[in-house]
Short mmCIF file of C-alpha atoms in Angstrom, two decimals:
data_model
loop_
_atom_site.label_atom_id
_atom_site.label_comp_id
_atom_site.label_asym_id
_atom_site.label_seq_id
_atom_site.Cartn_x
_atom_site.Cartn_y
_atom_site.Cartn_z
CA UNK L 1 -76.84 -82.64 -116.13
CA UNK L 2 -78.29 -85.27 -118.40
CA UNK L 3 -76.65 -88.31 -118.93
CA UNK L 4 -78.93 -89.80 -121.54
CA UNK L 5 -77.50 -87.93 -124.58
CA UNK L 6 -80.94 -85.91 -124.08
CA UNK L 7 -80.22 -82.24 -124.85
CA UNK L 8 -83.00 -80.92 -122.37
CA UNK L 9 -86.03 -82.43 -120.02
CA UNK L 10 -89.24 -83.40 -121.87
CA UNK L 11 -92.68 -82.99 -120.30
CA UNK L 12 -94.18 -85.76 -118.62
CA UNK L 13 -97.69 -85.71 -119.09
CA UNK L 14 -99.72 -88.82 -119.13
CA UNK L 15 -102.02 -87.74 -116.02
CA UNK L 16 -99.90 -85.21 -114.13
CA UNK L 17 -100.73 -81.58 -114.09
CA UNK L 18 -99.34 -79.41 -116.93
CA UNK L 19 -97.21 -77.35 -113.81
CA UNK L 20 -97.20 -77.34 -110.28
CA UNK L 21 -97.71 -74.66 -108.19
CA UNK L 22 -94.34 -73.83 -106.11
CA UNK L 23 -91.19 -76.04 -106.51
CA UNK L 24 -91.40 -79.82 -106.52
CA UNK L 25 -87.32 -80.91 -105.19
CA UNK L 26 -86.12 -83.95 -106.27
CA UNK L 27 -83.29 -83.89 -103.80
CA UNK L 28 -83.81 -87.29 -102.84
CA UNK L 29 -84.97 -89.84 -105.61
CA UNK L 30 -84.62 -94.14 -105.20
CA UNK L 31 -85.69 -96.24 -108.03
CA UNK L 32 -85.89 -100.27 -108.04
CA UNK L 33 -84.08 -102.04 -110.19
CA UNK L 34 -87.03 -104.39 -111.24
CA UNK L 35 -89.95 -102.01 -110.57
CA UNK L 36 -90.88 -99.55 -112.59
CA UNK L 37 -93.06 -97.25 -110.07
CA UNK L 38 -92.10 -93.97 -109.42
CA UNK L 39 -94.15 -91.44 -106.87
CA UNK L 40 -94.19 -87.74 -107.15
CA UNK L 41 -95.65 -85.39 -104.53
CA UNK L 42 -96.55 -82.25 -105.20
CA UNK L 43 -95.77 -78.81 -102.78
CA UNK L 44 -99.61 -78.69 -101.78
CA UNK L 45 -99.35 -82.51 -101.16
CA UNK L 46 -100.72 -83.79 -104.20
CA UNK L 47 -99.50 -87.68 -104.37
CA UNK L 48 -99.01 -89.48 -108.18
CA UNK L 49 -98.09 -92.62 -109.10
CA UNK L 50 -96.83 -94.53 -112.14
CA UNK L 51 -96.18 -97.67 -112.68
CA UNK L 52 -94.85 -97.83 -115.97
CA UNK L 53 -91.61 -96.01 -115.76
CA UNK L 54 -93.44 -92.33 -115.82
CA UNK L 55 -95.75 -92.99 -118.92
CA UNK L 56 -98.97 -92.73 -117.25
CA UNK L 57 -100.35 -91.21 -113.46
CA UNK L 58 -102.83 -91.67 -110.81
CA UNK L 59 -103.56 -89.09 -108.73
CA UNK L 60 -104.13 -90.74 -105.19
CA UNK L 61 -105.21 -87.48 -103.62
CA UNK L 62 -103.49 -85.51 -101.02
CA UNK L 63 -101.67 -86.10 -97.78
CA UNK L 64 -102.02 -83.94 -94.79
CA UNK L 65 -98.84 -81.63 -93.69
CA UNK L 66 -95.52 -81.24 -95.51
CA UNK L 67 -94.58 -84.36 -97.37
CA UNK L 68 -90.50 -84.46 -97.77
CA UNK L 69 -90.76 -88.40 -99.34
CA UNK L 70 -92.77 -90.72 -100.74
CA UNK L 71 -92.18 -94.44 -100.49
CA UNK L 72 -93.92 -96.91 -102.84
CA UNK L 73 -93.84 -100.68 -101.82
#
C-alpha cells in the first residue's frame, strides 16, 4: 500500500508516455539516498531517466532483448 498518507498513485508525466503497452513490474526497485535518479524500462525496452526525483524524463531509446533491471551510476 501507500505509506505517504496518499490515498491513490498519481500520474507521472513529465516526458513518459501517457501508458505503456503490457505490464511494467516494479518487483525490484533501489533508490540512493543522495541521488535523485530513477530509471524505468518499459516491456518493449523503452529506457527513461529522471534525475529529479521523477519530475521530468529522457527517453534514451531502447535496449535490445528483455530488460529485467536497469542500473543508473
Amino acid at each position: 500500500g501507500l505509506t505517504d498518507g496518499a490515498k491513490a498513485f498519481e500520474p507521472v508525466g513529465g516526458g513518459l508516455p501517457d501508458s505503456f503497452e503490457g505490464n511494467v513490474d516494479s518487483h525490484l526497485v533501489a533508490a540512493h539516498t543522495h541521488r535523485p535518479s530513477v530509471a524505468v524500462v518499459g516491456p518493449d525496452g523503452q529506457v527513461f531517466l529522471s534525475d529529479d526525483a521523477a519530475r521530468t524524463w529522457t527517453d534514451l531509446g531502447t535496449v535490445p532483448g528483455t530488460p529485467r533491471a536497469a542500473l543508473v551510476a
